[in-house]
Amino acid sequence: MIARRPAGIATLGNGLRLVAQAGVAPPVTAVSVFLPTGHRDDPAGLAGLAHFTVGMLRRGARGADAFELARACDAAGVDLSVSAAADYLTLGMKCLTRHRDRALDLLVRMLAPAFPAAQMRAARREWLEEIRAERDDAASVCDRICRAGALAGTPYARGRIGSAAEARGIGRDRMNAFWYGRALRPAEMLVSAAADRPVGETLAALSAAFAPLRAEAVGPPPPASAPAPPAAAPPAVYRAMGRDQVVLQFGFPAPAVDDPDYIATILLATLLGDGMGFRLGRLRESTGIAYVLYAHYEAFLGGGFFKIQLGTSPARVGEALDRLGAEMADLASRPSAGREWDLVRARTVGQFLQSFETSRERAHYTGFFERFLGDRDRFYEQIEAVRTIAPEAVAACARRIFGGRRFLALVGPAAARRACLRACSAREG
Amino acid sequence: MTATTRSHILENGLAVHLSVVPGEPLVALSASVGAGLLTERGHPAGVSHFVEHLVFKGDGRFTADDLVDEISACGGSLNAYTFYDNTAYEVSAPSGDLGPPLSVLARLLFRPAFPAHEVETERKVVLEEIARGLDAPDDLLFDLQAARFYGDDHPYGRSILGTASSIGAVTAGEVRAYHRARYAPGNIHLAIAGGFDPDEALELARRHFGAEPPGEVPPVAPADLAPRRPPGGTTRHPYRDAECGYGLAGWPAPSAGHPDAAAMAVAAALLGFGENSFLNRRLSLELGIAPSVETIAAPRRGPAQLQVAFLYEPGDEEKILAEIRAQVERLARADFSGEAFRSTVTRLEADHVFGLEQCYVRADGLALSATIDRPERFLDAVEILHGVTPEGVARAAAAWLSGEPVVCLVEPARRGGRARSGKGRGA
């Protein structure tokens, strides 16, 4: 049984909910602010709006320019993090607890960005560079193609950032409307903290800092884009890129975070493996087919994505596809048993504990569970679920995932084009 | 929660560092071997990393699967990495019986047999890893710059992975010889951090590691530990269909044990660590010409570098480099406020404490520090940091950063041009 850390919850007059968790830790306070929109809501033709907007929080607020924010941040030793997930945005910070109140003040100020023109110009150049850098990374290119194919027709088919043309179209007015119209809604937000102090003290500090936060009346927010209808997509796409290896990725729609198969899917990903041990690790050890070879599951509020990625020489693409196909078929047809099943559950429990190790992780997960699943203790329940699940449930989950829609993306050298197309009947794209 | 740390040297020379965090539900173990790039002189390039892969192959009585299974049964994970001066083998697990992880680490370190068929299989894996590195322009950049900075006559000038030709040709005999030379108890620091009983841990460490004969470890050549001050200059390397430019500039920096090391760490942070650092303010907030500027000051036992890595839009590189040089020159002139200095120290202190939240960081930091310098480097990091003065920073910057940096640029091939210098791993 895992000892539960004390936690408390409060709601401010502006509707903002607060969660605080106490723990035995170094003198650190971590805070995550959850805002109720994510990149899945980016308007059509403006992919990247959410991601680039949260990036602007560092670049100046009402009453404090970018340089003042930067000075305040370092003076309090604050480690800032901003992120646009598919379903929500987060503004997070971590600091030594003795600097907590200054750090909270900084965080609240950053929630009122000013989008100054000079900073918009500077930031736009950086967005374009970020887009180019992602296109230089074969694994990212492969993932983007695969995700778009496997999740076509859902709001999760697009990534965090879009094209250079879309980035150029994102201006100050769009950001203002997005931020103040859709994101900054205290009654739909939640602030979560994990600290080395008693729950009551942390809640009081959060209350004092966030009580003045108000929603603003602005024009209507930009409409979210309707997901493109599922295309009659080919099951596989090959794209030429000037690299030596072929990166290939299978992608599948997967259960959402509140789906009854959520825990089974996590165990399936562990069973296939990420790193040494379990199925893909053993495949690597026995054949030397790849250095990078892993399975990964990403759960959203309205769906999920399961992928298996591998990088290998062009000559071994056919073999790689055969071997991955065999592993998937075996997992779907035969429940794990005996020592393997004991090991996968033990490893998964260990992974859960490690994912809750730092105050930042605890603030994030506790806040996420409370805000989106209404259950701040979900973490502990998930550990119990891992311990009690039956192997048949994981095999059934494998059948659900691997037996449904699937998409294969291959990215590799032009010289490997023929081998790739032959191995998987891919279309060039 | 306060950690208490104590160190012991076993009779065979193996050092054990125990950092107990009462109530911590996790534990991490790190066994750091003094075997890395620095110790490859006279051995095939990349052999440290190849050995790291091969020790997992067992001795015929146990296999890689057995080792991983034993760790998984504890709910743990097993990892390894090879770096400039060391190779580390690490276990993270829920607190509990330390017997299985210590047994696994001891067998990894002291019992590999390097069977020929496993060497061949793993050679394929490492060749794929090398190919992956060559396919990533931002990875390739670091090898090209190291080759330029250190040259052919210093082991730091090599790639940690080796090359396709060196790994393609290395024999099982060469692997064994290197393992024999470096994997001796006196060349290993074992650190355990998290929730555990230190007396029991020490007893288990003695049981699993103490019976190994001491062995002899050849010293590192003094010339390989001496500071390097290469002539500066810029080389350009066209890269296939890259869309971005990737730049890396490096200046000489003191080794981990040098008296200037702490002051240079603060200098590096003033330059590039934090929202208000010189480079973030100038390049990102004012000019918006470098979306990703990272200052790297990895401590090394041998001659180190202070590096600045940056992404750029082709055409911007000269402007960015001029700005970086100008900001570096500010350090030597002590052209920074007392507030900036204090904020930087605060930020570094906070960063160190943040790391202490993770058992893995505690164990790795302790074992690595002990390998390249001494454990106090990690244990007393905050006190050491608060001992640095603005004058000390300026003095160290003037001593180390006054010359031209060694710069490598990996950029889209369509801009034309051939590499004017550099080593054989061109794209």
mmCIF file with all atom_site columns, C-alpha atoms in Angstrom, chain A residues 24-28 58-59 66-67 70-71 73-80 94-96 98-99 119 122 125-126 129 132-133 135-136 241-245 276-278 282 284-292 311-313 316 339 343 346-347 350 353-354 357-359 362, chain B residues 1 22 26 53 56-57 64-65 68-69 72-73 75-78 92-94 121-122 124-125 128-129 131-132 135 137 239-244 246 273-277 281 283-286 288-291 311-313 316 339 343 346-347 349-350 353-354 356-359:
data_model
loop_
_atom_site.group_PDB
_atom_site.id
_atom_site.type_symbol
_atom_site.label_atom_id
_atom_site.label_alt_id
_atom_site.label_comp_id
_atom_site.label_asym_id
_atom_site.label_entity_id
_atom_site.label_seq_id
_atom_site.pdbx_PDB_ins_code
_atom_site.Cartn_x
_atom_site.Cartn_y
_atom_site.Cartn_z
_atom_site.occupancy
_atom_site.B_iso_or_equiv
_atom_site.pdbx_formal_charge
_atom_site.auth_seq_id
_atom_site.auth_comp_id
_atom_site.auth_asym_id
_atom_site.auth_atom_id
_atom_site.pdbx_PDB_model_num
ATOM 1   C CA . VAL A 1 24  ? 8.331  14.982  2.693   1.00 0.00 ? 24  VAL A CA 1
ATOM 2   C CA . ALA A 1 25  ? 10.604 16.699  0.240   1.00 0.00 ? 25  ALA A CA 1
ATOM 3   C CA . PRO A 1 26  ? 13.435 19.188  -0.053  1.00 0.00 ? 26  PRO A CA 1
ATOM 4   C CA . PRO A 1 27  ? 12.295 22.794  0.542   1.00 0.00 ? 27  PRO A CA 1
ATOM 5   C CA . VAL A 1 28  ? 10.635 23.111  -2.851  1.00 0.00 ? 28  VAL A CA 1
ATOM 6   C CA . ARG A 1 58  ? 7.285  34.981  -20.869 1.00 0.00 ? 58  ARG A CA 1
ATOM 7   C CA . ARG A 1 59  ? 7.399  37.959  -23.202 1.00 0.00 ? 59  ARG A CA 1
ATOM 8   C CA . ALA A 1 66  ? 9.589  40.852  -20.786 1.00 0.00 ? 66  ALA A CA 1
ATOM 9   C CA . PHE A 1 67  ? 12.780 42.061  -19.137 1.00 0.00 ? 67  PHE A CA 1
ATOM 10  C CA . ALA A 1 70  ? 12.895 37.738  -16.614 1.00 0.00 ? 70  ALA A CA 1
ATOM 11  C CA . ARG A 1 71  ? 14.555 39.629  -13.761 1.00 0.00 ? 71  ARG A CA 1
ATOM 12  C CA . CYS A 1 73  ? 11.967 35.100  -12.371 1.00 0.00 ? 73  CYS A CA 1
ATOM 13  C CA . ASP A 1 74  ? 15.702 34.693  -11.791 1.00 0.00 ? 74  ASP A CA 1
ATOM 14  C CA . ALA A 1 75  ? 15.705 36.787  -8.617  1.00 0.00 ? 75  ALA A CA 1
ATOM 15  C CA . ALA A 1 76  ? 13.340 34.240  -7.062  1.00 0.00 ? 76  ALA A CA 1
ATOM 16  C CA . GLY A 1 77  ? 15.224 31.282  -8.548  1.00 0.00 ? 77  GLY A CA 1
ATOM 17  C CA . VAL A 1 78  ? 12.096 30.225  -10.422 1.00 0.00 ? 78  VAL A CA 1
ATOM 18  C CA . ASP A 1 79  ? 12.139 27.420  -12.957 1.00 0.00 ? 79  ASP A CA 1
ATOM 19  C CA . LEU A 1 80  ? 9.262  28.261  -15.311 1.00 0.00 ? 80  LEU A CA 1
ATOM 20  C CA . LYS A 1 94  ? 9.116  25.454  -9.264  1.00 0.00 ? 94  LYS A CA 1
ATOM 21  C CA . CYS A 1 95  ? 11.034 27.408  -6.640  1.00 0.00 ? 95  CYS A CA 1
ATOM 22  C CA . LEU A 1 96  ? 12.667 27.102  -3.259  1.00 0.00 ? 96  LEU A CA 1
ATOM 23  C CA . ARG A 1 98  ? 11.445 30.493  0.830   1.00 0.00 ? 98  ARG A CA 1
ATOM 24  C CA . HIS A 1 99  ? 10.796 32.315  -2.485  1.00 0.00 ? 99  HIS A CA 1
ATOM 25  C CA . GLN A 1 119 ? 8.135  40.747  -28.679 1.00 0.00 ? 119 GLN A CA 1
ATOM 26  C CA . ALA A 1 122 ? 11.025 38.484  -32.048 1.00 0.00 ? 122 ALA A CA 1
ATOM 27  C CA . ARG A 1 125 ? 11.190 34.403  -35.990 1.00 0.00 ? 125 ARG A CA 1
ATOM 28  C CA . GLU A 1 126 ? 11.733 31.820  -33.286 1.00 0.00 ? 126 GLU A CA 1
ATOM 29  C CA . GLU A 1 129 ? 12.987 28.220  -36.573 1.00 0.00 ? 129 GLU A CA 1
ATOM 30  C CA . ARG A 1 132 ? 12.199 24.093  -39.367 1.00 0.00 ? 132 ARG A CA 1
ATOM 31  C CA . ALA A 1 133 ? 14.050 22.236  -36.596 1.00 0.00 ? 133 ALA A CA 1
ATOM 32  C CA . ARG A 1 135 ? 11.260 19.113  -39.932 1.00 0.00 ? 135 ARG A CA 1
ATOM 33  C CA . ASP A 1 136 ? 14.956 18.228  -39.620 1.00 0.00 ? 136 ASP A CA 1
ATOM 34  C CA . MET A 1 241 ? 14.311 12.367  -46.376 1.00 0.00 ? 241 MET A CA 1
ATOM 35  C CA . GLY A 1 242 ? 18.068 12.717  -46.716 1.00 0.00 ? 242 GLY A CA 1
ATOM 36  C CA . ARG A 1 243 ? 18.996 10.299  -43.954 1.00 0.00 ? 243 ARG A CA 1
ATOM 37  C CA . ASP A 1 244 ? 20.679 6.870   -43.823 1.00 0.00 ? 244 ASP A CA 1
ATOM 38  C CA . GLN A 1 245 ? 18.213 5.045   -41.590 1.00 0.00 ? 245 GLN A CA 1
ATOM 39  C CA . MET A 1 276 ? 15.571 -2.958  -21.956 1.00 0.00 ? 276 MET A CA 1
ATOM 40  C CA . GLY A 1 277 ? 13.387 -5.905  -21.033 1.00 0.00 ? 277 GLY A CA 1
ATOM 41  C CA . PHE A 1 278 ? 10.053 -7.161  -22.322 1.00 0.00 ? 278 PHE A CA 1
ATOM 42  C CA . ARG A 1 282 ? 14.304 -8.719  -26.298 1.00 0.00 ? 282 ARG A CA 1
ATOM 43  C CA . ARG A 1 284 ? 16.592 -5.765  -30.013 1.00 0.00 ? 284 ARG A CA 1
ATOM 44  C CA . GLU A 1 285 ? 18.878 -7.957  -27.909 1.00 0.00 ? 285 GLU A CA 1
ATOM 45  C CA . SER A 1 286 ? 18.359 -11.036 -30.037 1.00 0.00 ? 286 SER A CA 1
ATOM 46  C CA . THR A 1 287 ? 18.458 -9.535  -33.534 1.00 0.00 ? 287 THR A CA 1
ATOM 47  C CA . GLY A 1 288 ? 20.380 -6.246  -33.316 1.00 0.00 ? 288 GLY A CA 1
ATOM 48  C CA . ILE A 1 289 ? 17.764 -4.823  -35.652 1.00 0.00 ? 289 ILE A CA 1
ATOM 49  C CA . ALA A 1 290 ? 17.606 -1.363  -34.146 1.00 0.00 ? 290 ALA A CA 1
ATOM 50  C CA . TYR A 1 291 ? 18.936 0.926   -31.477 1.00 0.00 ? 291 TYR A CA 1
ATOM 51  C CA . VAL A 1 292 ? 15.727 2.901   -31.069 1.00 0.00 ? 292 VAL A CA 1
ATOM 52  C CA . GLY A 1 311 ? 14.888 3.079   -36.689 1.00 0.00 ? 311 GLY A CA 1
ATOM 53  C CA . THR A 1 312 ? 16.794 0.602   -38.832 1.00 0.00 ? 312 THR A CA 1
ATOM 54  C CA . SER A 1 313 ? 18.850 0.217   -41.964 1.00 0.00 ? 313 SER A CA 1
ATOM 55  C CA . ARG A 1 316 ? 16.025 -4.592  -42.688 1.00 0.00 ? 316 ARG A CA 1
ATOM 56  C CA . ARG A 1 339 ? 6.837  -14.548 -14.570 1.00 0.00 ? 339 ARG A CA 1
ATOM 57  C CA . LEU A 1 343 ? 7.321  -8.572  -13.915 1.00 0.00 ? 343 LEU A CA 1
ATOM 58  C CA . ALA A 1 346 ? 5.881  -4.813  -10.824 1.00 0.00 ? 346 ALA A CA 1
ATOM 59  C CA . ARG A 1 347 ? 7.675  -2.637  -13.367 1.00 0.00 ? 347 ARG A CA 1
ATOM 60  C CA . GLY A 1 350 ? 7.599  1.220   -10.148 1.00 0.00 ? 350 GLY A CA 1
ATOM 61  C CA . LEU A 1 353 ? 5.977  5.744   -8.293  1.00 0.00 ? 353 LEU A CA 1
ATOM 62  C CA . GLN A 1 354 ? 8.829  7.293   -10.241 1.00 0.00 ? 354 GLN A CA 1
ATOM 63  C CA . GLU A 1 357 ? 8.743  11.566  -7.474  1.00 0.00 ? 357 GLU A CA 1
ATOM 64  C CA . THR A 1 358 ? 9.233  15.319  -7.853  1.00 0.00 ? 358 THR A CA 1
ATOM 65  C CA . SER A 1 359 ? 7.034  18.104  -6.572  1.00 0.00 ? 359 SER A CA 1
ATOM 66  C CA . ARG A 1 362 ? 2.962  15.624  -8.100  1.00 0.00 ? 362 ARG A CA 1
ATOM 67  C CA . MET B 2 1   ? 13.752 16.041  4.915   1.00 0.00 ? 1   MET B CA 1
ATOM 68  C CA . PRO B 2 22  ? 14.345 9.207   5.613   1.00 0.00 ? 22  PRO B CA 1
ATOM 69  C CA . LEU B 2 26  ? 12.267 5.195   -3.785  1.00 0.00 ? 26  LEU B CA 1
ATOM 70  C CA . HIS B 2 53  ? 26.298 -2.377  -24.149 1.00 0.00 ? 53  HIS B CA 1
ATOM 71  C CA . PHE B 2 56  ? 24.468 -6.738  -20.303 1.00 0.00 ? 56  PHE B CA 1
ATOM 72  C CA . LYS B 2 57  ? 25.062 -9.892  -22.325 1.00 0.00 ? 57  LYS B CA 1
ATOM 73  C CA . ALA B 2 64  ? 20.538 -9.819  -20.331 1.00 0.00 ? 64  ALA B CA 1
ATOM 74  C CA . ASP B 2 65  ? 16.959 -10.961 -19.823 1.00 0.00 ? 65  ASP B CA 1
ATOM 75  C CA . VAL B 2 68  ? 16.492 -7.014  -16.421 1.00 0.00 ? 68  VAL B CA 1
ATOM 76  C CA . ASP B 2 69  ? 13.973 -9.452  -14.976 1.00 0.00 ? 69  ASP B CA 1
ATOM 77  C CA . SER B 2 72  ? 11.776 -5.560  -12.950 1.00 0.00 ? 72  SER B CA 1
ATOM 78  C CA . ALA B 2 73  ? 10.742 -7.938  -10.175 1.00 0.00 ? 73  ALA B CA 1
ATOM 79  C CA . GLY B 2 75  ? 9.560  -2.716  -9.777  1.00 0.00 ? 75  GLY B CA 1
ATOM 80  C CA . GLY B 2 76  ? 12.787 -1.094  -10.891 1.00 0.00 ? 76  GLY B CA 1
ATOM 81  C CA . SER B 2 77  ? 14.445 -0.021  -14.076 1.00 0.00 ? 77  SER B CA 1
ATOM 82  C CA . LEU B 2 78  ? 18.021 -0.490  -15.202 1.00 0.00 ? 78  LEU B CA 1
ATOM 83  C CA . SER B 2 92  ? 15.926 3.063   -9.788  1.00 0.00 ? 92  SER B CA 1
ATOM 84  C CA . ALA B 2 93  ? 13.347 1.163   -7.774  1.00 0.00 ? 93  ALA B CA 1
ATOM 85  C CA . PRO B 2 94  ? 10.829 1.400   -4.971  1.00 0.00 ? 94  PRO B CA 1
ATOM 86  C CA . THR B 2 121 ? 24.648 -8.953  -32.467 1.00 0.00 ? 121 THR B CA 1
ATOM 87  C CA . GLU B 2 122 ? 25.374 -5.939  -30.324 1.00 0.00 ? 122 GLU B CA 1
ATOM 88  C CA . LYS B 2 124 ? 24.678 -4.204  -35.202 1.00 0.00 ? 124 LYS B CA 1
ATOM 89  C CA . VAL B 2 125 ? 22.788 -2.313  -32.505 1.00 0.00 ? 125 VAL B CA 1
ATOM 90  C CA . GLU B 2 128 ? 22.405 1.558   -35.834 1.00 0.00 ? 128 GLU B CA 1
ATOM 91  C CA . GLU B 2 129 ? 22.984 3.965   -32.950 1.00 0.00 ? 129 GLU B CA 1
ATOM 92  C CA . ALA B 2 131 ? 23.753 5.824   -37.984 1.00 0.00 ? 131 ALA B CA 1
ATOM 93  C CA . ARG B 2 132 ? 21.035 7.491   -35.957 1.00 0.00 ? 132 ARG B CA 1
ATOM 94  C CA . ASP B 2 135 ? 21.073 11.278  -39.191 1.00 0.00 ? 135 ASP B CA 1
ATOM 95  C CA . PRO B 2 137 ? 22.418 17.206  -37.459 1.00 0.00 ? 137 PRO B CA 1
ATOM 96  C CA . TYR B 2 239 ? 24.277 18.794  -44.223 1.00 0.00 ? 239 TYR B CA 1
ATOM 97  C CA . ARG B 2 240 ? 22.031 17.088  -46.760 1.00 0.00 ? 240 ARG B CA 1
ATOM 98  C CA . ASP B 2 241 ? 18.501 18.490  -46.753 1.00 0.00 ? 241 ASP B CA 1
ATOM 99  C CA . ALA B 2 242 ? 18.631 20.258  -43.369 1.00 0.00 ? 242 ALA B CA 1
ATOM 100 C CA . GLU B 2 243 ? 16.367 23.302  -43.105 1.00 0.00 ? 243 GLU B CA 1
ATOM 101 C CA . CYS B 2 244 ? 17.907 24.815  -39.958 1.00 0.00 ? 244 CYS B CA 1
ATOM 102 C CA . TYR B 2 246 ? 22.971 24.313  -35.941 1.00 0.00 ? 246 TYR B CA 1
ATOM 103 C CA . PHE B 2 273 ? 21.145 29.826  -17.609 1.00 0.00 ? 273 PHE B CA 1
ATOM 104 C CA . GLY B 2 274 ? 17.834 31.412  -16.710 1.00 0.00 ? 274 GLY B CA 1
ATOM 105 C CA . GLU B 2 275 ? 15.323 33.837  -18.132 1.00 0.00 ? 275 GLU B CA 1
ATOM 106 C CA . ASN B 2 276 ? 17.492 36.845  -17.364 1.00 0.00 ? 276 ASN B CA 1
ATOM 107 C CA . SER B 2 277 ? 20.798 35.417  -18.598 1.00 0.00 ? 277 SER B CA 1
ATOM 108 C CA . ARG B 2 281 ? 17.911 38.650  -22.903 1.00 0.00 ? 281 ARG B CA 1
ATOM 109 C CA . LEU B 2 283 ? 19.283 36.899  -28.464 1.00 0.00 ? 283 LEU B CA 1
ATOM 110 C CA . SER B 2 284 ? 15.740 35.913  -27.595 1.00 0.00 ? 284 SER B CA 1
ATOM 111 C CA . LEU B 2 285 ? 14.001 38.842  -25.882 1.00 0.00 ? 285 LEU B CA 1
ATOM 112 C CA . GLU B 2 286 ? 15.719 41.681  -27.768 1.00 0.00 ? 286 GLU B CA 1
ATOM 113 C CA . GLY B 2 288 ? 14.546 37.053  -31.531 1.00 0.00 ? 288 GLY B CA 1
ATOM 114 C CA . ILE B 2 289 ? 17.219 35.461  -33.674 1.00 0.00 ? 289 ILE B CA 1
ATOM 115 C CA . ALA B 2 290 ? 18.031 32.311  -31.755 1.00 0.00 ? 290 ALA B CA 1
ATOM 116 C CA . PRO B 2 291 ? 15.064 30.296  -30.517 1.00 0.00 ? 291 PRO B CA 1
ATOM 117 C CA . LEU B 2 311 ? 19.773 27.097  -33.750 1.00 0.00 ? 311 LEU B CA 1
ATOM 118 C CA . TYR B 2 312 ? 19.824 29.671  -36.507 1.00 0.00 ? 312 TYR B CA 1
ATOM 119 C CA . GLU B 2 313 ? 18.249 30.683  -39.734 1.00 0.00 ? 313 GLU B CA 1
ATOM 120 C CA . ASP B 2 316 ? 21.914 34.948  -39.139 1.00 0.00 ? 316 ASP B CA 1
ATOM 121 C CA . GLU B 2 339 ? 21.581 41.837  -8.641  1.00 0.00 ? 339 GLU B CA 1
ATOM 122 C CA . SER B 2 343 ? 20.025 36.040  -8.981  1.00 0.00 ? 343 SER B CA 1
ATOM 123 C CA . THR B 2 346 ? 20.001 31.812  -6.357  1.00 0.00 ? 346 THR B CA 1
ATOM 124 C CA . ARG B 2 347 ? 19.002 30.124  -9.595  1.00 0.00 ? 347 ARG B CA 1
ATOM 125 C CA . GLU B 2 349 ? 21.209 26.875  -5.784  1.00 0.00 ? 349 GLU B CA 1
ATOM 126 C CA . ALA B 2 350 ? 17.546 26.240  -6.606  1.00 0.00 ? 350 ALA B CA 1
ATOM 127 C CA . VAL B 2 353 ? 17.986 21.530  -4.705  1.00 0.00 ? 353 VAL B CA 1
ATOM 128 C CA . PHE B 2 354 ? 15.429 20.657  -7.405  1.00 0.00 ? 354 PHE B CA 1
ATOM 129 C CA . LEU B 2 356 ? 17.777 16.494  -4.889  1.00 0.00 ? 356 LEU B CA 1
ATOM 130 C CA . GLU B 2 357 ? 14.091 15.646  -5.219  1.00 0.00 ? 357 GLU B CA 1
ATOM 131 C CA . GLN B 2 358 ? 15.101 12.722  -7.414  1.00 0.00 ? 358 GLN B CA 1
ATOM 132 C CA . CYS B 2 359 ? 16.974 9.777   -5.965  1.00 0.00 ? 359 CYS B CA 1
#
